[in-house]
Each structure stands twice: as structure tokens, then as C-alpha cells.
Amino acid sequence: AQSVTQLDSQVPVFEEAPVELRCNYSSSVSVYLFWYVQYPNQGLQLLLKYLSGSTLVKGINGFEAEFNKSQTSFHLRKPSVHISDTAEYFCAVSENTNAGKSTFGDGTTLTVKP
Amino acid sequence: GAVVSQHPSRVICKSGTSVKIECRSLDFQATTMFWYRQFPKQSLMLMATSNEGSKATYEQGVEKDKFLINHASLTLSTLTVTSAHPEDSSFYICSASPGQSNNYGYTFGSGTRLTVV
């Protein structure tokens, strides 16, 4: 079985400051990792994904994440946030032997203040 | 890019009635779609895997007779909440992926907010 832990339920940050949203996972097999963003009353939008290869993954809206196998982490970062980045962020893991079934973390609410 | 359309976006129904939610892949064919449920301020919980032309696979604890899934074509899956009760009120989201490589990130629909009164 796989699981995902998002270490911070809420992250407040000032505009133009850097931000890191933390995600740890556990699985007995190799995994694929994802970060999604959800705006109020909307579905999820894929920010970025790690499948294999380079451990540093760049996504949309200036976000990036680094896969650390030894620490079983996949933290999301952005060097300078905007007000429009205020949203709910979900980390998800999918085992490559069970295609398509993602396990989601509980989410992190990012609030960017002016 | 891959687009998944979900309809309706919001629905209010009376207790005891049934509600159908549609999930369509607009520019690709999807042999598999997934239905998730999200309670307020909580994460997504996978309800079932919808398979085109065959029965859906339900996650443990999800009542298959209450949440009927039909995947009659490669672009449409429907979720019907039968005999809805207030505790069924939730945000329902579907997802689908183009191509055979299912693990390459899924496109999610915009969700359906169901309120049972």
C-alpha cells in the first residue's frame, strides 16, 4: 500500500517570497509522483510530475519539485509567489504496477498575502 | 491538450432522488476513467475505476449499488448517485488519461458539487 503525507496543512506567505510545500510518501514499489493545484470549487490541475530521470522536475506557473528517493520526499518549491498562487495543493503518488490509481495527500492551503 | 468536461458543475436534489453526473473526454478516448469524492477541506478519495465496456471496480467501502457507474463509450462515463441522502453531499471529481500509459498524470474534470436537501 502507498501513502502520502503533506506535512503542512496551511502555509501563509507574503507575496514575492519563496515557498516550499512538503510531501513525503511511502510505498513498497517504485512510484510516480505528482503535484496538483485546486482553486475553489474547481477540479485539479496538474502542476508537475516525476516519472523517472532527472530528480528536479519543472512544472507550470514557475513551480518545481525535487524527488529525493532516500528521504522519500517530493517537495514543491517556487522562488517567488504571487497572490494568484493562493490555492489548495495536493501531492499524489501512483504505483507503476497499478496504473492510474492515485493516492492523494490531505492537501496544503497556500495563502499568499500582499 | 487533454480536456475532461464534467456536468453539471452544481446540482441540488431532494433526499431520495437520483442524480447523474457526466464525465466526458473531449479530445481523446479514455478506456479508463476514475471517480473521486472530496469532502470539504479534505483530500480526494478514489471511489471507483470506470472501465469502458465492462463493470466498474469499486474501492473498499464504496457501495456499488448506490453509486452506479456506466462507461458506455470511450468518451463518456457517468456516475449516478441513487436514492441520495444528505450525507452524500460532496464534491465529485472524475479523471481520465489519454493513451495507453496510464501513469502519465491524469486530467481532472472541474468537479460537481452535489447538495442533497
Short mmCIF file of C-alpha atoms in Angstrom, two decimals:
data_model
loop_
_atom_site.label_atom_id
_atom_site.label_comp_id
_atom_site.label_asym_id
_atom_site.label_seq_id
_atom_site.Cartn_x
_atom_site.Cartn_y
_atom_site.Cartn_z
CA ALA A 1 0.00 0.00 0.00
CA GLN A 2 1.08 3.53 -0.63
CA SER A 3 0.53 6.67 1.40
CA VAL A 4 1.22 10.36 1.13
CA THR A 5 1.83 12.85 3.92
CA GLN A 6 1.73 16.55 3.35
CA LEU A 7 3.50 17.94 6.33
CA ASP A 8 1.85 21.35 6.43
CA SER A 9 -1.89 21.85 6.28
CA GLN A 10 -1.58 25.60 5.87
CA VAL A 11 1.26 27.75 4.60
CA PRO A 12 0.88 31.52 4.77
CA VAL A 13 3.48 33.54 2.90
CA PHE A 14 3.95 37.09 1.69
CA GLU A 15 3.89 37.95 -1.99
CA GLU A 16 7.25 37.58 -3.79
CA ALA A 17 8.63 35.38 -1.00
CA PRO A 18 9.84 31.84 -1.70
CA VAL A 19 7.72 28.89 -0.65
CA GLU A 20 8.18 25.17 -0.09
CA LEU A 21 5.31 22.75 0.31
CA ARG A 22 6.45 19.47 1.78
CA CYS A 23 5.39 15.99 0.74
CA ASN A 24 6.58 12.61 1.93
CA TYR A 25 5.43 9.27 0.62
CA SER A 26 5.72 5.61 1.41
CA SER A 27 5.49 2.69 -0.97
CA SER A 28 6.95 -0.77 -1.32
CA VAL A 29 7.48 -0.33 -5.06
CA SER A 30 8.62 2.34 -7.46
CA VAL A 31 6.24 5.25 -7.74
CA TYR A 32 5.23 8.12 -9.91
CA LEU A 33 4.73 11.42 -8.08
CA PHE A 34 2.51 14.36 -8.87
CA TRP A 35 1.61 17.79 -7.61
CA TYR A 36 -1.81 19.25 -8.37
CA VAL A 37 -3.36 22.65 -7.67
CA GLN A 38 -7.03 23.17 -6.92
CA TYR A 39 -8.75 26.54 -6.96
CA PRO A 40 -12.04 26.94 -5.06
CA ASN A 41 -14.88 24.85 -6.48
CA GLN A 42 -12.75 23.62 -9.34
CA GLY A 43 -11.12 20.36 -10.33
CA LEU A 44 -7.44 19.64 -10.10
CA GLN A 45 -4.80 20.95 -12.45
CA LEU A 46 -1.52 19.11 -12.87
CA LEU A 47 1.46 21.25 -11.86
CA LEU A 48 4.20 18.74 -12.48
CA LYS A 49 5.06 15.07 -12.34
CA TYR A 50 8.03 12.82 -11.69
CA LEU A 51 8.17 9.61 -13.68
CA SER A 52 11.90 8.87 -13.97
CA GLY A 53 15.18 10.50 -14.88
CA SER A 54 16.20 13.87 -13.51
CA THR A 55 15.14 14.30 -9.92
CA LEU A 56 14.45 18.00 -10.39
CA VAL A 57 11.17 18.49 -12.16
CA LYS A 58 9.93 21.80 -13.50
CA GLY A 59 6.26 22.47 -13.91
CA ILE A 60 3.84 25.18 -14.85
CA ASN A 61 3.49 28.58 -13.17
CA GLY A 62 7.13 28.61 -12.09
CA PHE A 63 6.86 25.66 -9.73
CA GLU A 64 9.44 22.92 -9.40
CA ALA A 65 9.84 19.85 -7.25
CA GLU A 66 12.71 17.58 -6.32
CA PHE A 67 12.40 13.84 -5.93
CA ASN A 68 14.54 12.50 -3.11
CA LYS A 69 14.41 8.74 -3.02
CA SER A 70 16.47 8.31 0.14
CA GLN A 71 14.21 10.66 2.06
CA THR A 72 11.07 9.55 0.19
CA SER A 73 10.17 13.16 -0.39
CA PHE A 74 8.84 15.26 -3.25
CA HIS A 75 8.77 18.85 -2.03
CA LEU A 76 7.27 21.59 -4.15
CA ARG A 77 9.01 24.95 -4.42
CA LYS A 78 8.58 28.33 -6.01
CA PRO A 79 11.19 31.10 -5.66
CA SER A 80 8.69 33.97 -5.71
CA VAL A 81 4.97 33.57 -5.21
CA HIS A 82 2.10 35.70 -6.44
CA ILE A 83 -1.31 36.42 -4.98
CA SER A 84 -2.78 34.22 -7.72
CA ASP A 85 -0.90 31.20 -6.32
CA THR A 86 -3.31 31.14 -3.40
CA ALA A 87 -4.96 27.72 -3.68
CA GLU A 88 -5.01 24.17 -2.36
CA TYR A 89 -2.10 21.98 -3.38
CA PHE A 90 -2.18 18.20 -3.43
CA CYS A 91 0.68 15.77 -3.63
CA ALA A 92 -0.20 12.38 -5.13
CA VAL A 93 1.54 9.06 -5.69
CA SER A 94 0.79 6.29 -8.12
CA GLU A 95 2.46 2.88 -8.12
CA ASN A 96 3.64 1.86 -11.55
CA THR A 97 2.15 -1.57 -11.15
CA ASN A 98 -1.32 -0.19 -10.56
CA ALA A 99 -1.75 2.32 -13.28
CA GLY A 100 -3.99 5.30 -12.77
CA LYS A 101 -4.97 4.86 -9.14
CA SER A 102 -3.52 7.80 -7.30
CA THR A 103 -3.34 8.26 -3.57
CA PHE A 104 -3.58 11.87 -2.52
CA GLY A 105 -2.23 13.72 0.46
CA ASP A 106 -4.55 15.77 2.61
CA GLY A 107 -3.61 18.97 0.84
CA THR A 108 -1.81 22.16 1.77
CA THR A 109 -3.55 25.50 1.69
CA LEU A 110 -1.18 28.12 0.36
CA THR A 111 -2.23 31.66 1.20
CA VAL A 112 -0.24 34.45 -0.36
CA LYS A 113 -0.62 37.77 1.40
CA PRO A 114 0.15 41.18 -0.09
CA GLY B 1 -4.11 19.32 -24.51
CA ALA B 2 -6.35 16.71 -22.96
CA VAL B 3 -9.64 18.15 -21.73
CA VAL B 4 -12.13 16.48 -19.45
CA SER B 5 -15.57 18.01 -19.13
CA GLN B 6 -17.80 17.31 -16.18
CA HIS B 7 -21.50 18.15 -15.99
CA PRO B 8 -23.30 19.53 -14.11
CA SER B 9 -20.97 21.72 -12.08
CA ARG B 10 -23.54 22.10 -9.32
CA VAL B 11 -26.70 20.21 -8.50
CA ILE B 12 -29.18 20.35 -5.67
CA CYS B 13 -31.58 17.47 -5.25
CA LYS B 14 -34.13 16.27 -2.78
CA SER B 15 -33.41 13.40 -0.48
CA GLY B 16 -34.45 10.09 -2.04
CA THR B 17 -33.97 11.14 -5.64
CA SER B 18 -31.18 10.10 -8.02
CA VAL B 19 -28.61 12.31 -9.66
CA LYS B 20 -26.48 11.59 -12.73
CA ILE B 21 -23.07 13.17 -13.23
CA GLU B 22 -21.34 13.02 -16.61
CA CYS B 23 -17.63 12.91 -17.34
CA ARG B 24 -16.53 13.38 -20.92
CA SER B 25 -13.10 13.30 -22.52
CA LEU B 26 -13.42 15.97 -25.20
CA ASP B 27 -10.38 15.44 -27.38
CA PHE B 28 -9.21 11.94 -26.60
CA GLN B 29 -10.51 8.47 -25.95
CA ALA B 30 -10.33 7.06 -22.46
CA THR B 31 -10.75 3.37 -21.79
CA THR B 32 -10.41 4.09 -18.11
CA MET B 33 -11.77 6.92 -16.04
CA PHE B 34 -11.71 7.43 -12.30
CA TRP B 35 -14.25 8.86 -9.93
CA TYR B 36 -13.19 10.65 -6.77
CA ARG B 37 -15.06 12.16 -3.88
CA GLN B 38 -13.87 15.13 -1.87
CA PHE B 39 -15.37 16.30 1.39
CA PRO B 40 -14.89 19.92 2.46
CA LYS B 41 -11.33 20.73 3.44
CA GLN B 42 -10.29 17.14 2.78
CA SER B 43 -8.38 15.26 0.16
CA LEU B 44 -9.68 13.25 -2.75
CA MET B 45 -10.73 9.70 -2.12
CA LEU B 46 -10.87 7.29 -5.02
CA MET B 47 -14.35 5.78 -5.30
CA ALA B 48 -14.12 3.60 -8.36
CA THR B 49 -12.40 2.85 -11.63
CA SER B 50 -14.67 3.10 -14.63
CA ASN B 51 -13.82 0.70 -17.45
CA GLU B 52 -15.25 1.12 -20.93
CA GLY B 53 -17.45 -1.80 -21.85
CA SER B 54 -17.18 -3.59 -18.54
CA LYS B 55 -18.12 -3.29 -14.91
CA ALA B 56 -16.59 -0.65 -12.73
CA THR B 57 -14.17 -1.57 -10.00
CA TYR B 58 -15.12 -0.08 -6.66
CA GLU B 59 -12.83 0.77 -3.78
CA GLN B 60 -13.40 -0.85 -0.44
CA GLY B 61 -16.28 0.72 1.44
CA VAL B 62 -17.96 2.25 -1.60
CA GLU B 63 -21.47 0.94 -2.22
CA LYS B 64 -21.70 -0.10 -5.84
CA ASP B 65 -25.49 -0.19 -5.75
CA LYS B 66 -25.62 3.37 -4.54
CA PHE B 67 -23.01 4.81 -6.84
CA LEU B 68 -23.78 3.39 -10.27
CA ILE B 69 -21.11 3.84 -12.90
CA ASN B 70 -21.64 3.39 -16.61
CA HIS B 71 -18.82 3.72 -19.12
CA ALA B 72 -20.70 3.05 -22.32
CA SER B 73 -18.33 4.76 -24.73
CA LEU B 74 -14.68 5.73 -24.96
CA THR B 75 -15.50 9.35 -24.20
CA LEU B 76 -18.21 9.17 -21.57
CA SER B 77 -18.53 7.82 -18.07
CA THR B 78 -21.50 8.54 -15.83
CA LEU B 79 -21.86 8.35 -12.07
CA THR B 80 -25.41 8.06 -10.73
CA VAL B 81 -25.99 8.66 -7.06
CA THR B 82 -29.14 6.67 -6.31
CA SER B 83 -31.56 7.47 -3.51
CA ALA B 84 -29.41 10.34 -2.43
CA HIS B 85 -29.21 11.38 1.21
CA PRO B 86 -27.74 14.48 2.81
CA GLU B 87 -24.58 12.57 3.74
CA ASP B 88 -23.95 12.06 0.02
CA SER B 89 -23.46 15.79 -0.35
CA SER B 90 -19.92 16.23 -1.56
CA PHE B 91 -17.68 17.33 -4.41
CA TYR B 92 -17.35 14.61 -7.03
CA ILE B 93 -14.46 14.70 -9.50
CA CYS B 94 -13.61 12.47 -12.43
CA SER B 95 -10.31 11.99 -14.16
CA ALA B 96 -9.11 10.40 -17.36
CA SER B 97 -5.90 9.94 -19.28
CA PRO B 98 -5.22 9.78 -23.00
CA GLY B 99 -3.20 6.94 -24.40
CA GLN B 100 -2.18 3.62 -23.00
CA SER B 101 0.34 4.92 -20.48
CA ASN B 102 -1.98 5.38 -17.58
CA ASN B 103 0.58 6.69 -15.17
CA TYR B 104 1.43 9.85 -17.04
CA GLY B 105 -0.75 12.13 -15.00
CA TYR B 106 -4.45 12.36 -15.31
CA THR B 107 -6.62 15.24 -16.45
CA PHE B 108 -9.33 16.06 -13.98
CA GLY B 109 -12.77 17.39 -14.64
CA SER B 110 -13.89 20.60 -12.99
CA GLY B 111 -15.97 18.70 -10.44
CA THR B 112 -19.62 18.52 -9.46
CA ARG B 113 -20.87 19.99 -6.21
CA LEU B 114 -23.79 17.82 -5.06
CA THR B 115 -26.06 19.10 -2.33
CA VAL B 116 -28.82 16.83 -1.08
CA VAL B 117 -31.56 18.58 0.86
#
